[in-house]
Amino acid sequence: MELSHQTKFIHSTATNLPFILSSSTGKVDPAARKTIRSHARRGTKQKRNEIQVKQSNQTSRFEMENMHKRPFQIIFDNNIIRTEQIPYRVGGDLSFLQFADDIKLEMLLNTAKVSATAMKVIHPLVAAIAHGADQGSRLALVQGDDAGLHLTAALMDDFIHRVLRLGAGSSPMAILHFQKGIRLLRYRLMGDDEKAKVTDSTIAAVTKLASAAHFSGDFTASKQHVEGIRRMVDLRGGLKSLKHSHLCVEIMRCDLGIALLNDSNPVFFQYPSDHLNFYPVELLVSPDEDQYSMGHAQLFENLHQDLLTVWKVLKRFCMLVNLASQTQQLMKIEIIHQTMTSTMYRLLAFRFPSNSLDESVRLALLAFTHHVFIQWLDIRLPNKPFTTKYQSHVDGLDLSPPAMIWIYMIGALSITDPARGEWANRGLHKYSIRCGVKKWKDVQFILNSFLWIPLLDDVPGERVFNVLCLH
């Protein structure tokens, strides 16, 4: 029987793709070749689109400048829906995890989806330029702890509602999870299992409570939580005994933020047995380095030597961050953490006469380091004690106009309530006239000669200057 040389097309109803059946060993006819080429091009185009979508979804480490220009509602992933019952994908990161307690799926999905945005808001510098931030260890620490799981779900839901969606108060779901987490944590701390009281997960849960109380303005509760953390850490043998390094950093960030904004002593590194961290090796300065090489001789000629060392370390830190930003390189996260602890704990421990230049510079450095290491993105917490103290010292200063512009700008970015920014506006207006600057580029040049990180400060600084110009 003679074989047919005709090519037949059979369309699959399941995939809507054509199957080509041919009984010929020769060349395919022109119509079939045209169909094959069209589907080959379609597959290549689809693969190219998938690659472009994947690249566009990757977060750039230098996205901070755009984040400052957008309100939180725009950064927020609108796909996060509280009432969603079906996972947004099958086989995701949460599909095969075994958690310590039952929790609704939508809460876990919200926590996983919003964690990247929360990192950018809570740790803006780390999220933008640091290498070594391990998100997996944070999830693992919560995964096996029932109290920490409920507290994390509650605080993340509260973060979504109050920060990203700019709502007021907590949602009913967040309140229920918070109450259950508190109940489980209290039962554990009052139990007979001494080891469970000082585990990393228990300390992490109490740290979350301290941060939440501080964010809500409850200074008494936040201080009590940190003091409890100190007792648990001492039972473990100190901060170095913690298995999770990021937990140690979170404890110190919480301790520093509470002590600074409420003008009190920190709970850690206040006893003779506590040893302050050394300055990062990458930022060490030689003892005989000429302080006048940094410019602004009037500011440094009579400054205390220890305070001058802190300034030099921070100056080199700013230079390193700016270099990494300009060359699109990541810097080790340990440098950021070591700079924070080695400078801020020393600044809080220094004692100078209240009407001295050293005290005023100390307060300015504290405001700057708080802004860089602790402050959330464009969010300023209630801090009346430190704000009042800072303003009273700055108003009595008589330094060069460029130095005063930097001091007032740091106060405006770090501690001054935007709704009550007249104090900073008056000072910036006064010394801008004395310097003869009328454009933001001129002010930016002055600020860069002091301590300034454009990656974090240029956009909000320009916003402050534009408001000043409007008035």
Short mmCIF file of C-alpha atoms in Angstrom, two decimals:
data_model
loop_
_atom_site.label_atom_id
_atom_site.label_comp_id
_atom_site.label_asym_id
_atom_site.label_seq_id
_atom_site.Cartn_x
_atom_site.Cartn_y
_atom_site.Cartn_z
CA MET A 1 0.00 0.00 0.00
CA GLU A 2 1.41 3.36 -1.02
CA LEU A 3 2.04 5.78 1.83
CA SER A 4 0.40 9.17 1.63
CA HIS A 5 2.72 12.18 1.41
CA GLN A 6 0.12 14.56 2.77
CA THR A 7 0.74 16.28 6.12
CA LYS A 8 -2.18 16.35 8.56
CA PHE A 9 -2.78 18.78 11.48
CA ILE A 10 -4.54 17.55 14.59
CA HIS A 11 -5.33 20.14 17.30
CA SER A 12 -5.31 19.03 20.93
CA THR A 13 -8.30 20.33 22.87
CA ALA A 14 -6.38 20.07 26.15
CA THR A 15 -3.34 22.18 25.25
CA ASN A 16 -4.58 23.97 22.13
CA LEU A 17 -1.32 22.97 20.40
CA PRO A 18 -1.16 21.40 16.92
CA PHE A 19 0.28 17.88 16.45
CA ILE A 20 1.81 17.34 13.02
CA LEU A 21 1.45 13.82 11.60
CA SER A 22 3.30 12.98 8.39
CA SER A 23 3.92 9.70 6.55
CA SER A 24 6.55 11.20 4.27
CA THR A 25 10.32 11.03 4.66
CA GLY A 26 10.82 14.08 2.49
CA LYS A 27 10.62 17.78 3.23
CA VAL A 28 7.59 19.19 4.92
CA ASP A 29 5.34 21.28 2.75
CA PRO A 30 5.51 25.12 3.05
CA ALA A 31 2.32 25.43 5.10
CA ALA A 32 3.62 23.03 7.76
CA ARG A 33 7.02 24.78 7.90
CA LYS A 34 5.27 28.11 8.42
CA THR A 35 3.26 26.66 11.33
CA ILE A 36 6.37 25.20 12.98
CA ARG A 37 8.27 28.52 12.73
CA SER A 38 5.38 30.50 14.19
CA HIS A 39 5.12 28.25 17.27
CA ALA A 40 8.90 28.24 17.72
CA ARG A 41 8.91 32.05 17.73
CA ARG A 42 6.00 32.03 20.16
CA GLY A 43 7.95 29.85 22.61
CA THR A 44 11.06 32.06 22.34
CA LYS A 45 9.00 35.21 22.94
CA GLN A 46 7.27 33.67 25.97
CA LYS A 47 10.62 32.65 27.49
CA ARG A 48 11.99 36.16 26.91
CA ASN A 49 8.96 37.69 28.64
CA GLU A 50 9.37 35.35 31.62
CA ILE A 51 13.00 36.39 32.00
CA GLN A 52 12.06 40.08 31.86
CA VAL A 53 9.33 39.61 34.48
CA LYS A 54 11.74 37.74 36.75
CA GLN A 55 14.34 40.51 36.43
CA SER A 56 11.78 43.24 37.08
CA ASN A 57 10.59 41.47 40.23
CA GLN A 58 14.07 41.38 41.72
CA THR A 59 14.56 44.13 44.30
CA SER A 60 17.48 46.41 43.63
CA ARG A 61 19.67 47.13 46.60
CA PHE A 62 19.71 50.77 45.57
CA GLU A 63 15.93 51.24 45.47
CA MET A 64 15.99 53.47 48.56
CA GLU A 65 15.90 56.74 46.63
CA ASN A 66 12.67 55.73 44.87
CA MET A 67 11.17 54.50 48.14
CA HIS A 68 11.55 57.92 49.69
CA LYS A 69 9.60 59.45 46.80
CA ARG A 70 6.63 57.08 47.15
CA PRO A 71 4.10 56.90 49.97
CA PHE A 72 3.79 53.67 51.89
CA GLN A 73 0.54 52.75 50.14
CA ILE A 74 2.39 52.54 46.82
CA ILE A 75 5.29 50.45 48.13
CA PHE A 76 2.82 48.10 49.76
CA ASP A 77 1.95 44.96 47.80
CA ASN A 78 -1.74 45.33 47.02
CA ASN A 79 -1.99 41.56 46.50
CA ILE A 80 -1.96 41.05 50.27
CA ILE A 81 -5.58 40.38 51.22
CA ARG A 82 -6.56 39.59 54.77
CA THR A 83 -9.48 37.32 53.85
CA GLU A 84 -7.63 35.27 51.24
CA GLN A 85 -8.09 31.54 51.91
CA ILE A 86 -6.22 30.04 48.92
CA PRO A 87 -2.42 30.25 48.61
CA TYR A 88 -1.24 32.53 45.85
CA ARG A 89 0.91 29.69 44.54
CA VAL A 90 1.33 25.95 45.03
CA GLY A 91 4.59 24.70 46.51
CA GLY A 92 5.58 28.02 48.04
CA ASP A 93 7.96 28.65 50.91
CA LEU A 94 5.26 27.91 53.49
CA SER A 95 3.82 24.76 51.92
CA PHE A 96 5.90 22.16 53.76
CA LEU A 97 6.79 24.01 56.98
CA GLN A 98 5.60 22.60 60.28
CA PHE A 99 4.73 25.41 62.69
CA ALA A 100 4.50 25.17 66.46
CA ASP A 101 0.84 26.13 66.60
CA ASP A 102 -2.18 26.50 64.36
CA ILE A 103 -2.47 29.82 62.61
CA LYS A 104 -4.61 30.92 59.70
CA LEU A 105 -2.99 30.59 56.31
CA GLU A 106 -3.68 34.18 55.28
CA MET A 107 -1.73 35.46 58.28
CA LEU A 108 1.30 33.38 57.26
CA LEU A 109 1.00 34.56 53.67
CA ASN A 110 0.79 38.17 54.78
CA THR A 111 3.86 37.72 56.97
CA ALA A 112 5.84 36.16 54.13
CA LYS A 113 4.74 38.70 51.53
CA VAL A 114 5.24 41.84 53.57
CA SER A 115 8.55 40.83 55.20
CA ALA A 116 10.64 42.33 52.39
CA THR A 117 8.78 45.65 52.60
CA ALA A 118 9.01 45.61 56.39
CA MET A 119 12.77 45.12 56.15
CA LYS A 120 13.07 48.22 53.96
CA VAL A 121 11.02 50.29 56.39
CA ILE A 122 12.51 49.04 59.67
CA HIS A 123 16.15 48.62 58.50
CA PRO A 124 16.49 50.99 55.51
CA LEU A 125 20.30 51.07 55.39
CA VAL A 126 20.68 47.30 55.86
CA ALA A 127 18.05 46.58 53.21
CA ALA A 128 19.67 48.96 50.75
CA ILE A 129 23.35 48.18 50.92
CA ALA A 130 24.21 45.39 53.38
CA HIS A 131 25.41 41.91 52.49
CA GLY A 132 24.68 39.04 54.85
CA ALA A 133 21.15 39.74 56.12
CA ASP A 134 19.68 36.27 56.65
CA GLN A 135 15.89 36.24 56.42
CA GLY A 136 15.69 32.45 56.65
CA SER A 137 17.05 32.35 60.19
CA ARG A 138 14.36 34.79 61.33
CA LEU A 139 11.60 32.52 60.02
CA ALA A 140 13.26 29.46 61.55
CA LEU A 141 13.40 31.17 64.94
CA VAL A 142 9.64 31.82 64.86
CA GLN A 143 8.69 28.53 63.25
CA GLY A 144 9.34 26.38 66.29
CA ASP A 145 7.94 28.73 68.94
CA ASP A 146 4.21 29.01 69.49
CA ALA A 147 4.30 32.30 71.43
CA GLY A 148 6.72 33.92 68.99
CA LEU A 149 4.60 32.73 66.06
CA HIS A 150 1.44 34.42 67.36
CA LEU A 151 3.29 37.60 68.37
CA THR A 152 4.97 37.83 64.97
CA ALA A 153 1.65 37.37 63.18
CA ALA A 154 0.03 40.03 65.37
CA LEU A 155 2.83 42.56 64.99
CA MET A 156 3.10 42.00 61.23
CA ASP A 157 -0.65 42.48 60.83
CA ASP A 158 -0.37 45.58 62.98
CA PHE A 159 2.51 46.80 60.80
CA ILE A 160 0.42 46.34 57.66
CA HIS A 161 -2.58 48.12 59.14
CA ARG A 162 -0.90 51.02 60.93
CA VAL A 163 2.23 51.71 58.89
CA LEU A 164 1.61 50.58 55.32
CA ARG A 165 -2.11 51.36 55.21
CA LEU A 166 -1.84 54.29 57.61
CA GLY A 167 -4.74 53.03 59.69
CA ALA A 168 -5.44 53.73 63.35
CA GLY A 169 -5.29 51.05 66.01
CA SER A 170 -4.94 47.28 65.62
CA SER A 171 -7.20 44.91 63.73
CA PRO A 172 -9.31 42.36 65.69
CA MET A 173 -7.27 39.51 64.23
CA ALA A 174 -4.02 41.10 65.42
CA ILE A 175 -5.43 41.62 68.91
CA LEU A 176 -6.46 37.96 69.18
CA HIS A 177 -3.04 36.70 68.11
CA PHE A 178 -1.33 39.17 70.43
CA GLN A 179 -3.37 38.03 73.42
CA LYS A 180 -2.72 34.37 72.68
CA GLY A 181 1.01 35.00 72.27
CA ILE A 182 1.13 36.85 75.60
CA ARG A 183 -0.77 34.03 77.32
CA LEU A 184 1.59 31.36 75.97
CA LEU A 185 4.67 33.40 76.84
CA ARG A 186 3.46 34.08 80.39
CA TYR A 187 2.71 30.39 80.91
CA ARG A 188 6.24 29.51 79.76
CA LEU A 189 7.97 32.08 81.97
CA MET A 190 5.97 30.99 85.03
CA GLY A 191 6.58 27.27 84.42
CA ASP A 192 9.18 24.94 85.90
CA ASP A 193 11.26 24.48 82.75
CA GLU A 194 14.21 26.81 83.38
CA LYS A 195 15.84 26.12 80.02
CA ALA A 196 12.72 27.21 78.12
CA LYS A 197 12.81 30.57 79.88
CA VAL A 198 16.15 31.57 78.35
CA THR A 199 16.02 30.07 74.86
CA ASP A 200 16.65 32.26 71.82
CA SER A 201 13.00 32.01 70.80
CA THR A 202 11.79 33.19 74.24
CA ILE A 203 14.22 36.13 74.23
CA ALA A 204 13.13 36.99 70.67
CA ALA A 205 9.46 37.00 71.74
CA VAL A 206 10.16 39.41 74.62
CA THR A 207 12.22 41.60 72.26
CA LYS A 208 9.20 41.86 69.98
CA LEU A 209 7.11 42.98 72.95
CA ALA A 210 9.67 45.64 73.86
CA SER A 211 9.79 46.98 70.29
CA ALA A 212 5.98 47.03 70.06
CA ALA A 213 5.65 48.91 73.36
CA HIS A 214 8.30 51.40 72.30
CA PHE A 215 6.59 51.99 68.95
CA SER A 216 3.30 52.58 70.76
CA GLY A 217 4.91 55.15 73.09
CA ASP A 218 4.70 53.02 76.27
CA PHE A 219 8.16 53.79 77.70
CA THR A 220 7.57 52.06 81.06
CA ALA A 221 6.56 48.74 79.50
CA SER A 222 9.35 48.82 76.90
CA LYS A 223 11.96 49.49 79.58
CA GLN A 224 10.65 46.63 81.74
CA HIS A 225 10.80 44.24 78.79
CA VAL A 226 14.43 45.16 78.04
CA GLU A 227 15.37 44.72 81.70
CA GLY A 228 13.78 41.25 81.57
CA ILE A 229 15.80 40.49 78.45
CA ARG A 230 18.95 41.56 80.27
CA ARG A 231 18.25 39.08 83.09
CA MET A 232 17.61 36.24 80.62
CA VAL A 233 20.75 37.06 78.64
CA ASP A 234 22.83 37.15 81.84
CA LEU A 235 21.55 33.66 82.72
CA ARG A 236 22.75 32.53 79.32
CA GLY A 237 26.21 34.01 79.87
CA GLY A 238 25.95 37.23 77.89
CA LEU A 239 24.99 38.39 74.42
CA LYS A 240 27.72 36.32 72.77
CA SER A 241 25.97 33.14 73.91
CA LEU A 242 22.97 33.79 71.65
CA LYS A 243 22.95 31.44 68.69
CA HIS A 244 21.27 33.88 66.31
CA SER A 245 23.44 36.94 65.64
CA HIS A 246 20.54 38.98 64.28
CA LEU A 247 18.72 38.50 67.61
CA CYS A 248 21.67 40.06 69.43
CA VAL A 249 21.56 43.05 67.09
CA GLU A 250 17.80 43.47 67.51
CA ILE A 251 18.20 43.49 71.29
CA MET A 252 20.81 46.25 71.11
CA ARG A 253 18.81 48.28 68.59
CA CYS A 254 15.80 48.12 70.89
CA ASP A 255 17.90 49.02 73.94
CA LEU A 256 19.60 51.94 72.18
CA GLY A 257 16.37 53.34 70.75
CA ILE A 258 14.56 53.28 74.08
CA ALA A 259 17.50 54.82 75.96
CA LEU A 260 18.10 57.57 73.41
CA LEU A 261 14.61 58.81 72.72
CA ASN A 262 13.63 58.76 76.38
CA ASP A 263 16.95 60.28 77.52
CA SER A 264 17.75 57.40 79.90
CA ASN A 265 20.62 54.98 80.43
CA PRO A 266 20.74 51.83 78.31
CA VAL A 267 20.19 48.48 80.00
CA PHE A 268 23.16 46.81 78.32
CA PHE A 269 26.80 47.98 78.52
CA GLN A 270 26.30 50.09 81.62
CA TYR A 271 28.18 48.02 84.21
CA PRO A 272 31.98 47.80 84.67
CA SER A 273 31.83 44.13 83.65
CA ASP A 274 30.35 45.08 80.28
CA HIS A 275 32.92 45.55 77.55
CA LEU A 276 32.02 47.89 74.74
CA ASN A 277 32.53 46.60 71.23
CA PHE A 278 35.67 47.71 69.48
CA TYR A 279 35.42 49.99 66.49
CA PRO A 280 35.36 48.12 63.16
CA VAL A 281 38.87 47.50 61.86
CA GLU A 282 37.90 49.01 58.51
CA LEU A 283 37.12 52.32 60.23
CA LEU A 284 40.06 52.62 62.60
CA VAL A 285 41.95 55.91 62.51
CA SER A 286 45.53 56.66 63.43
CA PRO A 287 45.96 58.59 66.71
CA ASP A 288 48.11 61.26 65.08
CA GLU A 289 45.69 61.99 62.22
CA ASP A 290 45.18 65.71 61.80
CA GLN A 291 41.60 66.61 62.66
CA TYR A 292 41.88 69.77 60.60
CA SER A 293 42.19 67.68 57.44
CA MET A 294 38.43 67.13 57.74
CA GLY A 295 37.76 70.86 57.50
CA HIS A 296 35.65 72.99 59.85
CA ALA A 297 38.52 73.62 62.25
CA GLN A 298 36.34 75.63 64.62
CA LEU A 299 34.24 72.57 65.37
CA PHE A 300 37.16 70.24 66.12
CA GLU A 301 39.87 72.38 67.67
CA ASN A 302 38.51 72.14 71.23
CA LEU A 303 36.58 68.87 70.99
CA HIS A 304 37.18 66.07 73.52
CA GLN A 305 39.52 63.43 72.12
CA ASP A 306 37.11 60.50 72.63
CA LEU A 307 34.33 62.44 70.97
CA LEU A 308 36.64 63.33 68.10
CA THR A 309 37.43 59.63 67.61
CA VAL A 310 33.73 58.82 67.35
CA TRP A 311 33.34 61.58 64.76
CA LYS A 312 36.26 60.21 62.69
CA VAL A 313 34.85 56.67 62.78
CA LEU A 314 31.43 57.89 61.64
CA LYS A 315 33.02 60.04 58.95
CA ARG A 316 34.84 57.03 57.53
CA PHE A 317 31.66 54.96 57.81
CA CYS A 318 29.80 57.54 55.71
CA MET A 319 32.60 57.52 53.15
CA LEU A 320 32.48 53.71 52.96
CA VAL A 321 28.69 53.64 52.51
CA ASN A 322 28.81 56.38 49.88
CA LEU A 323 31.58 54.58 47.99
CA ALA A 324 29.64 51.32 48.06
CA SER A 325 26.54 53.13 46.81
CA GLN A 326 28.38 54.87 43.97
CA THR A 327 30.15 51.70 42.82
CA GLN A 328 27.07 49.51 43.34
CA GLN A 329 28.79 47.23 45.82
CA LEU A 330 27.47 45.63 48.99
CA MET A 331 29.19 46.10 52.34
CA LYS A 332 29.36 43.56 55.14
CA ILE A 333 26.45 43.80 57.53
CA GLU A 334 28.85 43.30 60.46
CA ILE A 335 30.42 46.71 59.76
CA ILE A 336 27.04 48.40 60.08
CA HIS A 337 26.20 46.61 63.33
CA GLN A 338 29.63 47.15 64.89
CA THR A 339 29.60 50.83 64.00
CA MET A 340 26.19 51.23 65.60
CA THR A 341 27.07 49.55 68.89
CA SER A 342 30.62 50.91 69.24
CA THR A 343 29.58 54.53 68.65
CA MET A 344 26.11 54.81 70.18
CA TYR A 345 26.85 53.07 73.47
CA ARG A 346 29.93 55.27 73.89
CA LEU A 347 27.97 58.42 73.11
CA LEU A 348 25.34 57.47 75.68
CA ALA A 349 28.07 56.81 78.27
CA PHE A 350 29.96 60.09 77.75
CA ARG A 351 29.35 62.78 80.37
CA PHE A 352 30.14 66.43 79.58
CA PRO A 353 29.07 69.74 81.14
CA SER A 354 25.56 70.64 80.03
CA ASN A 355 26.56 73.98 78.51
CA SER A 356 29.70 72.74 76.72
CA LEU A 357 30.46 72.29 73.04
CA ASP A 358 31.23 68.62 73.70
CA GLU A 359 27.71 68.00 75.01
CA SER A 360 26.12 69.70 72.01
CA VAL A 361 28.23 67.70 69.55
CA ARG A 362 27.47 64.51 71.50
CA LEU A 363 23.75 65.13 71.12
CA ALA A 364 24.16 65.89 67.42
CA LEU A 365 26.07 62.63 66.91
CA LEU A 366 23.39 60.73 68.82
CA ALA A 367 20.69 62.21 66.60
CA PHE A 368 22.70 61.31 63.49
CA THR A 369 23.42 57.73 64.56
CA HIS A 370 19.78 57.23 65.57
CA HIS A 371 18.73 58.41 62.13
CA VAL A 372 21.17 56.07 60.34
CA PHE A 373 21.00 52.89 62.42
CA ILE A 374 17.69 52.84 64.32
CA GLN A 375 15.11 55.16 62.78
CA TRP A 376 12.45 53.62 60.58
CA LEU A 377 12.00 54.98 57.07
CA ASP A 378 10.38 58.43 57.37
CA ILE A 379 8.82 57.46 60.72
CA ARG A 380 9.64 59.43 63.86
CA LEU A 381 8.55 58.06 67.21
CA PRO A 382 7.47 60.23 70.17
CA ASN A 383 10.65 61.48 71.85
CA LYS A 384 9.86 64.58 73.87
CA PRO A 385 12.70 64.29 76.44
CA PHE A 386 15.51 64.02 73.88
CA THR A 387 13.92 66.50 71.48
CA THR A 388 13.61 69.15 74.19
CA LYS A 389 17.19 68.60 75.31
CA TYR A 390 18.53 68.70 71.76
CA GLN A 391 16.71 71.90 70.85
CA SER A 392 17.81 73.73 73.98
CA HIS A 393 21.48 72.93 73.34
CA VAL A 394 21.38 73.75 69.64
CA ASP A 395 19.71 77.10 70.21
CA GLY A 396 22.60 78.09 72.49
CA LEU A 397 25.35 77.15 70.03
CA ASP A 398 27.51 79.70 68.25
CA LEU A 399 29.33 77.73 65.57
CA SER A 400 30.02 78.45 61.93
CA PRO A 401 26.90 78.74 59.71
CA PRO A 402 27.73 75.51 57.77
CA ALA A 403 28.02 73.55 61.01
CA MET A 404 24.72 74.97 62.27
CA ILE A 405 22.99 74.03 59.00
CA TRP A 406 24.12 70.42 59.46
CA ILE A 407 23.02 70.32 63.12
CA TYR A 408 19.57 71.74 62.37
CA MET A 409 19.11 69.43 59.35
CA ILE A 410 20.01 66.34 61.39
CA GLY A 411 17.49 67.40 64.02
CA ALA A 412 14.83 67.91 61.36
CA LEU A 413 15.42 64.44 59.85
CA SER A 414 15.80 62.46 63.05
CA ILE A 415 13.92 63.82 66.04
CA THR A 416 11.67 66.74 65.11
CA ASP A 417 8.00 66.01 64.54
CA PRO A 418 7.21 67.08 60.94
CA ALA A 419 3.97 68.66 62.16
CA ARG A 420 5.99 70.85 64.54
CA GLY A 421 9.02 71.58 62.41
CA GLU A 422 9.05 75.34 62.90
CA TRP A 423 12.08 75.11 65.19
CA ALA A 424 14.26 73.47 62.54
CA ASN A 425 12.87 75.70 59.78
CA ARG A 426 13.78 78.86 61.67
CA GLY A 427 17.33 77.68 62.26
CA LEU A 428 17.84 76.48 58.68
CA HIS A 429 16.44 79.74 57.31
CA LYS A 430 18.67 81.84 59.55
CA TYR A 431 21.94 80.10 58.71
CA SER A 432 21.11 79.56 55.04
CA ILE A 433 20.93 83.33 54.71
CA ARG A 434 24.27 83.69 56.48
CA CYS A 435 25.85 81.13 54.15
CA GLY A 436 24.23 82.74 51.12
CA VAL A 437 22.73 79.47 49.85
CA LYS A 438 19.51 79.49 47.87
CA LYS A 439 19.49 76.11 46.12
CA TRP A 440 19.41 72.57 47.42
CA LYS A 441 22.68 71.73 45.64
CA ASP A 442 24.46 74.39 47.69
CA VAL A 443 23.04 72.98 50.94
CA GLN A 444 23.88 69.45 49.80
CA PHE A 445 27.51 70.46 49.27
CA ILE A 446 27.68 71.79 52.84
CA LEU A 447 26.07 68.68 54.34
CA ASN A 448 28.42 66.33 52.48
CA SER A 449 31.38 68.03 54.16
CA PHE A 450 30.07 66.79 57.54
CA LEU A 451 28.37 63.43 58.23
CA TRP A 452 25.93 62.67 55.44
CA ILE A 453 24.71 59.59 53.57
CA PRO A 454 23.00 60.63 50.31
CA LEU A 455 21.43 57.17 49.93
CA LEU A 456 19.35 57.83 53.04
CA ASP A 457 19.36 61.60 53.43
CA ASP A 458 19.25 63.38 50.07
CA VAL A 459 15.56 62.87 49.30
CA PRO A 460 14.16 63.71 52.79
CA GLY A 461 16.73 66.51 53.16
CA GLU A 462 15.64 68.10 49.90
CA ARG A 463 12.03 67.76 51.04
CA VAL A 464 12.84 69.69 54.22
CA PHE A 465 14.61 72.39 52.21
CA ASN A 466 11.72 72.71 49.73
CA VAL A 467 9.26 73.18 52.58
CA LEU A 468 11.57 75.87 53.93
CA CYS A 469 11.61 77.60 50.55
CA LEU A 470 7.82 77.51 50.31
CA HIS A 471 7.50 79.31 53.64
#
